[in-house]
Amino acid sequence: MNTAIRSNYKKGFVPFGIAALLVSLIGGFTAVLGPAFVADIGIDYSNTTWISLALAMSTAACAPILGKLGDILGRRTTLLLGILVFTAGNALTAVATSLAFMLAARFIVGIGTAAISPVVMAYIVTEYPPEETGKGFAVYMLISSGAVVIGPTCGGLIMNAAGWRAMMWVCVALCAAVFLICMFTIKKTAFQKKKMTDFDRAGSVLVLIFFSLFLCIPSFGQNIGWSSVQFIAVASVAAVSLICLVFVERKAGSPVFNGQFMARKAFILPVIILFLTQGLMQANMTNVIVFVRYTQPDNVIISSFAISIMYIGMSLGSVIIGPMADKREPRTVLTFSLLLTGVGCGIMYFFTAESSVAIFAAALGILGVGLGGNATIFMKVALSGLSSEVAGSGTGTYGLFRDISAPFGVAVFVPLFTNGVTSRMAEAVAGGASEGAATLLAAVSSIKTLTVIELGCIVAGIAAVRMLPRIHENN
């Protein structure tokens, strides 16, 4: 990269950062969408799970596909197409009249997200100096988590004033404004488009099938039954598609999944740690809210502020801890941030039926700081050594695993807590306790069990961190 281009890398990031802000801000706005929509059309609140899942499926499964497309079409073209699709999905959301229509609209929004995010990460990987990628990813994380802090509040205010459809049209207007900004500020480069004959079509289809079904498996098992025909069918198709994917990618000349890139310890271990720890982000936020509803049903404060507390912590972690990995060995910094994650989880062990909002805020806030630091450094480590030729597919592949780790963690840790409460309540009532007393005892006992299991996961994550290769440029 020539000196003139490198000296302007921060200025060049501005439109890409605005695109990342758009995705995060609208994600925050629409955090209040699901319940409002199902209430509006008169269906059960359980359907909000499927609305969230439709977005998560396409966001995760399409990331490596569209990241690979970015390597062929170029960053500017892919980003603009992604914003257009993102805009179309939000416009369709605004006019949705049925659950099926809404699911399709949210799936399209996820496709747009999957096109935008890898392009933003690829810019940091290829344009930032190696010694400053930690700062670049810290800014990216700050944009992502900071926007989510204010998004739900803004969305809720608009929805309360004019309804959820008006809120979605505001989102569409924001999309249009960002598209124009990016179109006029991102300069065309000398990027040479590759032929679409190089695109791994068979692998792309199989990636979409497998990872979409992979996210559905926990929900089908818990909601329909682990031995149901539907669950067995979904699990079987997922298994067959995975086998076919492995076979096809071995034969592909330019695979969606770059085997050489993925086979590195610097990629495999961060992905393992993601699944061990980052799922705690959403799971503990949900579990703390549920715990409060069991033990203090009249205390709605934590329910109102839990999301903001967690994401404020993540914002602080990303900008304070993340850049430390540019100057110190990332393994050391990751160990520290995982210890903070452990402290946040450990505080839950001291929850009681009379706990104050302060202790809930401390648990979620400290946990968020640790997770924000983790997420920033994971990107630096996992994406180290990416060449510009495969930057899109590499960042898309990492994005896939990052995006499915949280919902998969939720699918494991939330039922672990709620099912534990249910079984312990039944035991306490059978032992002669009143229903109210049984609920309190069961909730406190279950949160302690959950804490011990999560701390075990964090210990395993720290052990995996110590096996990471040294990547600091100055070492």
Short mmCIF file of C-alpha atoms in Angstrom, two decimals:
data_model
loop_
_atom_site.label_atom_id
_atom_site.label_comp_id
_atom_site.label_asym_id
_atom_site.label_seq_id
_atom_site.Cartn_x
_atom_site.Cartn_y
_atom_site.Cartn_z
CA MET A 1 0.00 0.00 0.00
CA ASN A 2 1.47 3.36 -0.92
CA THR A 3 2.19 6.00 1.74
CA ALA A 4 -0.41 8.49 0.50
CA ILE A 5 -3.23 5.99 0.77
CA ARG A 6 -2.12 4.73 4.17
CA SER A 7 -1.88 8.26 5.56
CA ASN A 8 -5.59 8.74 4.82
CA TYR A 9 -6.84 5.41 6.17
CA LYS A 10 -8.77 7.03 9.04
CA LYS A 11 -10.49 9.52 6.76
CA GLY A 12 -11.29 6.74 4.31
CA PHE A 13 -12.91 4.72 7.10
CA VAL A 14 -15.53 7.40 7.80
CA PRO A 15 -18.20 6.25 5.27
CA PHE A 16 -17.59 2.61 6.23
CA GLY A 17 -18.02 3.58 9.88
CA ILE A 18 -21.27 5.38 9.01
CA ALA A 19 -22.53 2.20 7.32
CA ALA A 20 -21.64 0.20 10.45
CA LEU A 21 -23.44 2.81 12.55
CA LEU A 22 -26.53 2.44 10.36
CA VAL A 23 -26.70 -1.32 10.92
CA SER A 24 -26.23 -0.99 14.68
CA LEU A 25 -28.58 1.94 15.14
CA ILE A 26 -31.42 0.29 13.23
CA GLY A 27 -30.70 -2.95 15.07
CA GLY A 28 -31.30 -1.02 18.29
CA PHE A 29 -34.44 0.65 16.91
CA THR A 30 -35.94 -2.68 15.94
CA ALA A 31 -35.17 -4.34 19.28
CA VAL A 32 -38.72 -3.28 20.20
CA LEU A 33 -40.23 -4.40 16.88
CA GLY A 34 -41.16 -8.04 17.53
CA PRO A 35 -43.54 -7.62 20.49
CA ALA A 36 -45.20 -4.59 18.86
CA PHE A 37 -45.78 -6.45 15.58
CA VAL A 38 -47.24 -9.64 17.09
CA ALA A 39 -49.54 -7.58 19.32
CA ASP A 40 -50.65 -5.54 16.32
CA ILE A 41 -51.69 -8.55 14.24
CA GLY A 42 -52.99 -10.52 17.23
CA ILE A 43 -50.71 -13.54 17.45
CA ASP A 44 -48.88 -15.14 20.38
CA TYR A 45 -45.79 -13.42 21.81
CA SER A 46 -43.76 -16.62 21.35
CA ASN A 47 -43.59 -15.72 17.66
CA THR A 48 -41.11 -12.94 18.44
CA THR A 49 -38.46 -15.67 18.65
CA TRP A 50 -38.97 -16.52 14.98
CA ILE A 51 -38.75 -12.86 13.95
CA SER A 52 -35.36 -12.56 15.66
CA LEU A 53 -34.25 -15.92 14.28
CA ALA A 54 -35.06 -14.96 10.67
CA LEU A 55 -32.69 -11.99 10.94
CA ALA A 56 -29.98 -13.98 12.74
CA MET A 57 -30.11 -16.79 10.18
CA SER A 58 -29.44 -14.65 7.13
CA THR A 59 -26.98 -12.33 8.90
CA ALA A 60 -24.79 -15.26 9.92
CA ALA A 61 -25.22 -17.67 7.01
CA CYS A 62 -24.80 -15.04 4.27
CA ALA A 63 -21.72 -13.35 5.78
CA PRO A 64 -19.05 -15.61 4.21
CA ILE A 65 -20.97 -15.74 0.92
CA LEU A 66 -21.27 -11.98 0.56
CA GLY A 67 -17.78 -11.45 1.96
CA LYS A 68 -16.51 -13.66 -0.86
CA LEU A 69 -18.61 -11.65 -3.31
CA GLY A 70 -16.89 -8.54 -2.02
CA ASP A 71 -13.53 -10.02 -3.03
CA ILE A 72 -14.92 -10.34 -6.57
CA LEU A 73 -16.93 -7.12 -6.98
CA GLY A 74 -14.89 -4.83 -4.75
CA ARG A 75 -15.68 -3.14 -1.44
CA ARG A 76 -17.48 -0.07 -2.80
CA THR A 77 -19.90 -1.99 -5.02
CA THR A 78 -20.61 -4.64 -2.37
CA LEU A 79 -21.23 -2.05 0.35
CA LEU A 80 -23.64 -0.03 -1.80
CA LEU A 81 -25.53 -3.17 -2.86
CA GLY A 82 -25.67 -4.24 0.77
CA ILE A 83 -27.18 -0.92 1.85
CA LEU A 84 -29.77 -1.16 -0.94
CA VAL A 85 -30.82 -4.65 0.17
CA PHE A 86 -30.83 -3.51 3.81
CA THR A 87 -33.08 -0.59 2.84
CA ALA A 88 -35.45 -2.85 0.89
CA GLY A 89 -35.74 -5.25 3.83
CA ASN A 90 -36.65 -2.44 6.22
CA ALA A 91 -39.19 -1.03 3.76
CA LEU A 92 -40.81 -4.47 3.46
CA THR A 93 -40.82 -4.71 7.26
CA ALA A 94 -42.76 -1.43 7.42
CA VAL A 95 -45.59 -2.83 5.26
CA ALA A 96 -45.65 -6.41 6.65
CA THR A 97 -49.16 -7.69 7.34
CA SER A 98 -48.52 -11.31 8.33
CA LEU A 99 -45.92 -13.34 10.20
CA ALA A 100 -44.68 -14.99 6.98
CA PHE A 101 -44.28 -11.57 5.34
CA MET A 102 -42.40 -10.26 8.38
CA LEU A 103 -40.07 -13.27 8.47
CA ALA A 104 -39.20 -12.78 4.80
CA ALA A 105 -38.59 -9.05 5.35
CA ARG A 106 -36.30 -9.62 8.33
CA PHE A 107 -34.42 -12.31 6.39
CA ILE A 108 -33.75 -9.72 3.65
CA VAL A 109 -32.54 -7.21 6.27
CA GLY A 110 -30.09 -9.87 7.44
CA ILE A 111 -28.78 -10.33 3.90
CA GLY A 112 -28.03 -6.61 3.71
CA THR A 113 -26.30 -6.74 7.10
CA ALA A 114 -24.22 -9.71 5.94
CA ALA A 115 -23.01 -7.69 2.96
CA ILE A 116 -22.13 -4.57 4.97
CA SER A 117 -20.29 -5.96 8.01
CA PRO A 118 -17.53 -7.99 6.23
CA VAL A 119 -16.75 -4.99 4.00
CA VAL A 120 -16.24 -2.76 7.06
CA MET A 121 -13.98 -5.33 8.77
CA ALA A 122 -12.08 -5.96 5.51
CA TYR A 123 -11.31 -2.24 5.27
CA ILE A 124 -9.73 -2.30 8.75
CA VAL A 125 -7.73 -5.45 7.98
CA THR A 126 -6.33 -4.18 4.69
CA GLU A 127 -6.10 -0.39 5.11
CA TYR A 128 -5.09 0.12 8.74
CA PRO A 129 -1.40 -0.36 9.61
CA PRO A 130 -0.91 -3.75 11.37
CA GLU A 131 0.12 -2.00 14.57
CA GLU A 132 -3.20 -0.12 14.70
CA THR A 133 -5.77 -2.77 13.74
CA GLY A 134 -6.70 -3.12 17.40
CA LYS A 135 -7.68 0.56 17.47
CA GLY A 136 -9.60 0.11 14.23
CA PHE A 137 -11.61 -2.79 15.58
CA ALA A 138 -12.12 -0.88 18.86
CA VAL A 139 -13.71 1.97 16.90
CA TYR A 140 -15.85 -0.55 15.01
CA MET A 141 -16.99 -2.16 18.28
CA LEU A 142 -17.67 1.25 19.84
CA ILE A 143 -19.85 2.18 16.87
CA SER A 144 -21.67 -1.15 17.02
CA SER A 145 -22.30 -1.31 20.76
CA GLY A 146 -22.75 2.43 21.33
CA ALA A 147 -25.54 2.66 18.76
CA VAL A 148 -27.37 -0.24 20.38
CA VAL A 149 -27.38 1.67 23.69
CA ILE A 150 -29.48 4.53 22.30
CA GLY A 151 -31.33 2.61 19.59
CA PRO A 152 -33.99 0.87 21.73
CA THR A 153 -34.82 4.13 23.54
CA CYS A 154 -35.15 6.11 20.30
CA GLY A 155 -37.15 3.36 18.64
CA GLY A 156 -39.42 3.05 21.63
CA LEU A 157 -40.11 6.80 21.72
CA ILE A 158 -40.98 6.89 18.00
CA MET A 159 -43.13 3.78 18.31
CA ASN A 160 -45.01 5.17 21.31
CA ALA A 161 -45.65 8.43 19.48
CA ALA A 162 -46.57 7.15 16.01
CA GLY A 163 -46.52 3.34 15.97
CA TRP A 164 -44.04 0.68 14.86
CA ARG A 165 -44.66 1.25 11.13
CA ALA A 166 -43.68 4.91 11.44
CA MET A 167 -40.54 3.80 13.29
CA MET A 168 -39.64 1.53 10.36
CA TRP A 169 -40.13 4.34 7.82
CA VAL A 170 -37.70 6.44 9.86
CA CYS A 171 -35.26 3.54 9.50
CA VAL A 172 -35.80 3.51 5.72
CA ALA A 173 -35.08 7.25 5.55
CA LEU A 174 -31.83 6.74 7.49
CA CYS A 175 -30.86 3.97 5.06
CA ALA A 176 -31.42 6.22 2.06
CA ALA A 177 -29.33 9.02 3.60
CA VAL A 178 -26.43 6.65 4.36
CA PHE A 179 -26.57 5.20 0.84
CA LEU A 180 -26.13 8.67 -0.64
CA ILE A 181 -23.28 9.50 1.76
CA CYS A 182 -21.42 6.30 0.89
CA MET A 183 -22.04 6.64 -2.84
CA PHE A 184 -20.51 10.11 -2.98
CA THR A 185 -17.71 9.71 -0.43
CA ILE A 186 -16.26 6.26 -1.17
CA LYS A 187 -13.94 6.72 -4.08
CA LYS A 188 -13.69 4.23 -6.89
CA THR A 189 -10.37 2.41 -6.73
CA ALA A 190 -8.25 0.55 -9.21
CA PHE A 191 -9.74 -2.72 -7.95
CA GLN A 192 -9.93 -5.24 -10.77
CA LYS A 193 -13.16 -7.21 -10.76
CA LYS A 194 -12.79 -10.96 -10.95
CA LYS A 195 -15.02 -13.11 -13.09
CA MET A 196 -18.14 -14.55 -11.49
CA THR A 197 -17.03 -17.93 -12.82
CA ASP A 198 -14.63 -17.90 -9.85
CA PHE A 199 -17.54 -17.69 -7.42
CA ASP A 200 -18.23 -20.86 -5.42
CA ARG A 201 -21.97 -21.19 -6.07
CA ALA A 202 -22.43 -24.75 -4.79
CA GLY A 203 -20.52 -23.98 -1.59
CA SER A 204 -22.55 -20.80 -1.07
CA VAL A 205 -25.86 -22.67 -1.28
CA LEU A 206 -24.67 -25.33 1.16
CA VAL A 207 -23.32 -22.73 3.60
CA LEU A 208 -26.70 -20.98 3.56
CA ILE A 209 -28.59 -24.24 4.13
CA PHE A 210 -26.38 -25.65 6.87
CA PHE A 211 -25.87 -22.56 9.01
CA SER A 212 -29.50 -21.47 8.72
CA LEU A 213 -30.62 -24.88 9.97
CA PHE A 214 -27.86 -24.95 12.59
CA LEU A 215 -29.39 -21.91 14.26
CA CYS A 216 -32.87 -23.45 14.06
CA ILE A 217 -31.91 -26.73 15.73
CA PRO A 218 -31.99 -25.51 19.38
CA SER A 219 -35.31 -23.69 18.87
CA PHE A 220 -36.93 -26.67 17.15
CA GLY A 221 -35.73 -29.02 19.89
CA GLN A 222 -36.92 -26.85 22.77
CA ASN A 223 -40.20 -25.62 21.27
CA ILE A 224 -41.33 -28.66 19.29
CA GLY A 225 -39.51 -31.54 20.99
CA TRP A 226 -36.14 -33.24 20.62
CA SER A 227 -37.77 -36.43 19.36
CA SER A 228 -40.30 -34.73 17.08
CA VAL A 229 -40.41 -35.43 13.36
CA GLN A 230 -39.73 -31.75 12.60
CA PHE A 231 -36.59 -31.68 14.76
CA ILE A 232 -35.24 -34.94 13.33
CA ALA A 233 -35.88 -33.69 9.78
CA VAL A 234 -34.10 -30.36 10.38
CA ALA A 235 -31.14 -32.05 12.10
CA SER A 236 -30.87 -34.64 9.31
CA VAL A 237 -30.90 -32.08 6.50
CA ALA A 238 -28.30 -30.02 8.40
CA ALA A 239 -26.04 -33.06 8.80
CA VAL A 240 -26.32 -34.01 5.11
CA SER A 241 -25.66 -30.42 3.99
CA LEU A 242 -22.57 -30.25 6.24
CA ILE A 243 -21.15 -33.44 4.72
CA CYS A 244 -21.82 -32.11 1.22
CA LEU A 245 -20.28 -28.75 2.14
CA VAL A 246 -17.03 -30.37 3.29
CA PHE A 247 -16.84 -32.40 0.07
CA VAL A 248 -17.66 -29.47 -2.23
CA GLU A 249 -15.22 -27.06 -0.56
CA ARG A 250 -12.36 -29.54 -0.93
CA LYS A 251 -12.99 -29.61 -4.69
CA ALA A 252 -13.66 -25.88 -5.20
CA GLY A 253 -10.99 -23.79 -6.88
CA SER A 254 -11.94 -20.67 -4.90
CA PRO A 255 -14.01 -21.89 -1.92
CA VAL A 256 -16.28 -19.70 0.21
CA PHE A 257 -14.57 -21.24 3.24
CA ASN A 258 -10.83 -20.73 2.85
CA GLY A 259 -9.47 -23.90 4.44
CA GLN A 260 -5.93 -22.61 4.80
CA PHE A 261 -7.13 -19.48 6.60
CA MET A 262 -9.54 -21.37 8.87
CA ALA A 263 -7.06 -24.13 9.77
CA ARG A 264 -4.83 -21.74 11.74
CA LYS A 265 -4.78 -21.85 15.55
CA ALA A 266 -5.20 -18.07 15.42
CA PHE A 267 -8.65 -18.66 13.89
CA ILE A 268 -9.82 -21.92 15.46
CA LEU A 269 -9.09 -21.01 19.08
CA PRO A 270 -10.81 -17.59 19.03
CA VAL A 271 -13.89 -19.24 17.50
CA ILE A 272 -13.91 -21.88 20.27
CA ILE A 273 -13.58 -19.13 22.90
CA LEU A 274 -16.41 -17.20 21.21
CA PHE A 275 -18.76 -20.12 21.73
CA LEU A 276 -17.58 -20.62 25.32
CA THR A 277 -17.99 -17.01 26.41
CA GLN A 278 -19.64 -14.52 24.03
CA GLY A 279 -23.01 -16.26 24.24
CA LEU A 280 -23.01 -15.08 27.85
CA MET A 281 -23.62 -11.54 26.58
CA GLN A 282 -27.25 -12.06 25.62
CA ALA A 283 -27.87 -15.09 27.84
CA ASN A 284 -26.99 -13.37 31.11
CA MET A 285 -28.85 -10.23 30.13
CA THR A 286 -31.96 -12.33 29.58
CA ASN A 287 -31.38 -14.51 32.63
CA VAL A 288 -30.93 -11.52 34.96
CA ILE A 289 -34.19 -10.02 33.70
CA VAL A 290 -35.98 -13.36 34.20
CA PHE A 291 -34.42 -13.75 37.66
CA VAL A 292 -35.77 -10.35 38.70
CA ARG A 293 -39.23 -11.24 37.41
CA TYR A 294 -39.18 -14.42 39.49
CA THR A 295 -37.92 -12.76 42.68
CA GLN A 296 -39.09 -9.13 42.44
CA PRO A 297 -41.96 -9.02 39.93
CA ASP A 298 -42.69 -5.35 40.72
CA ASN A 299 -39.11 -4.25 40.02
CA VAL A 300 -39.14 -3.16 36.38
CA ILE A 301 -36.05 -0.95 36.56
CA ILE A 302 -33.53 -3.62 35.64
CA SER A 303 -35.73 -4.79 32.77
CA SER A 304 -35.69 -1.26 31.39
CA PHE A 305 -31.94 -0.68 31.72
CA ALA A 306 -30.36 -4.14 31.32
CA ILE A 307 -29.63 -3.76 27.61
CA SER A 308 -28.11 -0.31 28.03
CA ILE A 309 -26.00 -1.34 31.02
CA MET A 310 -24.55 -4.30 29.14
CA TYR A 311 -23.79 -2.35 25.99
CA ILE A 312 -22.32 0.63 27.82
CA GLY A 313 -19.93 -1.84 29.42
CA MET A 314 -19.13 -3.33 26.02
CA SER A 315 -18.43 0.12 24.60
CA LEU A 316 -16.00 0.87 27.44
CA GLY A 317 -14.32 -2.51 27.08
CA SER A 318 -13.84 -2.11 23.34
CA VAL A 319 -12.17 1.32 23.57
CA ILE A 320 -10.20 0.78 26.80
CA ILE A 321 -9.11 -2.86 26.62
CA GLY A 322 -9.21 -3.57 22.87
CA PRO A 323 -6.44 -1.14 21.76
CA MET A 324 -4.12 -2.53 24.47
CA ALA A 325 -3.58 -5.53 22.17
CA ASP A 326 -1.72 -3.23 19.73
CA LYS A 327 1.03 -2.65 22.29
CA ARG A 328 0.94 -5.79 24.40
CA GLU A 329 0.74 -9.45 23.55
CA PRO A 330 -2.95 -10.15 22.75
CA ARG A 331 -2.93 -13.36 24.80
CA THR A 332 -2.16 -11.38 27.93
CA VAL A 333 -4.84 -8.77 27.26
CA LEU A 334 -7.41 -11.46 26.39
CA THR A 335 -6.69 -13.27 29.65
CA PHE A 336 -7.36 -10.03 31.54
CA SER A 337 -10.62 -9.35 29.70
CA LEU A 338 -11.80 -12.92 30.26
CA LEU A 339 -11.06 -12.53 33.97
CA LEU A 340 -13.32 -9.46 33.96
CA THR A 341 -15.98 -11.56 32.25
CA GLY A 342 -15.55 -14.09 35.06
CA VAL A 343 -15.97 -11.37 37.71
CA GLY A 344 -19.21 -10.24 36.07
CA CYS A 345 -20.52 -13.80 36.04
CA GLY A 346 -19.24 -14.48 39.56
CA ILE A 347 -21.26 -11.61 41.01
CA MET A 348 -24.41 -13.52 40.02
CA TYR A 349 -23.54 -16.15 42.63
CA PHE A 350 -24.36 -13.57 45.30
CA PHE A 351 -27.81 -12.71 43.94
CA THR A 352 -30.61 -13.06 46.47
CA ALA A 353 -34.35 -12.54 46.34
CA GLU A 354 -33.81 -9.08 47.86
CA SER A 355 -30.82 -7.96 45.74
CA SER A 356 -30.75 -4.31 44.70
CA VAL A 357 -30.55 -2.94 41.20
CA ALA A 358 -26.93 -1.99 41.96
CA ILE A 359 -25.73 -5.59 42.13
CA PHE A 360 -27.56 -6.50 38.91
CA ALA A 361 -26.01 -3.48 37.19
CA ALA A 362 -22.54 -4.42 38.50
CA ALA A 363 -22.84 -7.98 37.15
CA LEU A 364 -24.02 -6.90 33.71
CA GLY A 365 -21.74 -3.87 33.46
CA ILE A 366 -18.51 -5.68 34.38
CA LEU A 367 -19.49 -8.59 32.17
CA GLY A 368 -20.02 -6.13 29.30
CA VAL A 369 -16.58 -4.55 29.79
CA GLY A 370 -14.94 -7.96 29.56
CA LEU A 371 -16.97 -9.01 26.54
CA GLY A 372 -16.26 -5.73 24.73
CA GLY A 373 -12.54 -6.24 25.18
CA ASN A 374 -12.79 -9.90 24.11
CA ALA A 375 -14.71 -9.15 20.93
CA THR A 376 -12.26 -6.49 19.77
CA ILE A 377 -9.16 -8.61 20.35
CA PHE A 378 -10.75 -11.75 18.87
CA MET A 379 -11.11 -9.89 15.58
CA LYS A 380 -7.48 -8.73 15.66
CA VAL A 381 -6.18 -12.25 16.37
CA ALA A 382 -8.49 -14.27 14.10
CA LEU A 383 -8.09 -11.92 11.12
CA SER A 384 -4.32 -11.44 11.43
CA GLY A 385 -2.41 -12.21 8.26
CA LEU A 386 -5.33 -11.81 5.85
CA SER A 387 -4.29 -10.75 2.36
CA SER A 388 -6.35 -8.19 0.47
CA GLU A 389 -7.33 -10.87 -2.08
CA VAL A 390 -9.26 -12.91 0.50
CA ALA A 391 -10.08 -10.18 3.03
CA GLY A 392 -13.80 -10.30 2.24
CA SER A 393 -14.22 -14.07 2.50
CA GLY A 394 -12.02 -14.20 5.62
CA THR A 395 -13.89 -11.47 7.49
CA GLY A 396 -17.20 -12.94 6.33
CA THR A 397 -16.24 -16.37 7.63
CA TYR A 398 -15.23 -14.96 10.99
CA GLY A 399 -18.41 -12.87 11.04
CA LEU A 400 -20.49 -16.01 10.59
CA PHE A 401 -19.07 -17.69 13.68
CA ARG A 402 -19.22 -14.44 15.66
CA ASP A 403 -22.88 -13.91 14.77
CA ILE A 404 -24.03 -17.44 15.62
CA SER A 405 -22.07 -17.71 18.89
CA ALA A 406 -24.38 -15.38 20.83
CA PRO A 407 -27.74 -16.91 19.76
CA PHE A 408 -26.31 -20.39 20.23
CA GLY A 409 -25.14 -19.41 23.71
CA VAL A 410 -28.61 -18.08 24.46
CA ALA A 411 -30.12 -21.36 23.27
CA VAL A 412 -27.96 -23.20 25.82
CA PHE A 413 -27.75 -20.92 28.88
CA VAL A 414 -31.28 -19.46 29.00
CA PRO A 415 -33.09 -22.86 29.03
CA LEU A 416 -30.46 -24.12 31.48
CA PHE A 417 -31.61 -21.44 33.93
CA THR A 418 -35.37 -21.43 33.25
CA ASN A 419 -35.68 -25.22 33.16
CA GLY A 420 -33.67 -25.39 36.39
CA VAL A 421 -36.12 -22.99 38.05
CA THR A 422 -39.09 -25.08 36.90
CA SER A 423 -37.69 -28.38 38.17
CA ARG A 424 -36.56 -26.93 41.51
CA MET A 425 -39.96 -25.28 42.04
CA ALA A 426 -41.67 -28.63 41.56
CA GLU A 427 -39.31 -30.26 44.08
CA ALA A 428 -39.84 -27.48 46.65
CA VAL A 429 -43.64 -27.59 46.32
CA ALA A 430 -43.56 -31.37 46.65
CA GLY A 431 -41.53 -30.88 49.84
CA GLY A 432 -44.27 -28.71 51.34
CA ALA A 433 -43.11 -25.19 50.47
CA SER A 434 -45.61 -22.59 49.32
CA GLU A 435 -45.58 -21.62 45.66
CA GLY A 436 -44.17 -18.16 46.42
CA ALA A 437 -41.37 -19.49 48.63
CA ALA A 438 -40.65 -22.27 46.13
CA THR A 439 -40.23 -19.71 43.32
CA LEU A 440 -37.72 -17.66 45.31
CA LEU A 441 -35.70 -20.69 46.40
CA ALA A 442 -35.68 -22.17 42.89
CA ALA A 443 -34.57 -18.92 41.22
CA VAL A 444 -31.70 -18.31 43.66
CA SER A 445 -30.54 -21.93 43.51
CA SER A 446 -30.67 -22.02 39.70
CA ILE A 447 -28.73 -18.76 39.25
CA LYS A 448 -25.97 -20.15 41.49
CA THR A 449 -25.78 -23.36 39.44
CA LEU A 450 -25.70 -21.33 36.23
CA THR A 451 -22.86 -19.19 37.62
CA VAL A 452 -20.71 -22.23 38.41
CA ILE A 453 -21.20 -23.66 34.91
CA GLU A 454 -20.41 -20.34 33.24
CA LEU A 455 -17.26 -19.87 35.32
CA GLY A 456 -16.16 -23.31 34.13
CA CYS A 457 -16.63 -22.14 30.53
CA ILE A 458 -14.55 -19.05 31.21
CA VAL A 459 -11.75 -21.14 32.74
CA ALA A 460 -11.78 -23.31 29.60
CA GLY A 461 -11.70 -20.12 27.50
CA ILE A 462 -8.64 -18.82 29.37
CA ALA A 463 -6.90 -22.18 28.84
CA ALA A 464 -7.60 -21.87 25.09
CA VAL A 465 -6.23 -18.29 25.10
CA ARG A 466 -2.93 -19.50 26.52
CA MET A 467 -2.59 -21.84 23.52
CA LEU A 468 -2.87 -18.99 21.01
CA PRO A 469 0.24 -18.21 18.96
CA ARG A 470 2.10 -15.00 19.71
CA ILE A 471 1.09 -12.45 17.09
CA HIS A 472 2.33 -9.09 18.41
CA GLU A 473 4.36 -7.44 15.68
CA ASN A 474 7.01 -6.21 18.10
CA ASN A 475 7.65 -9.58 19.71
#
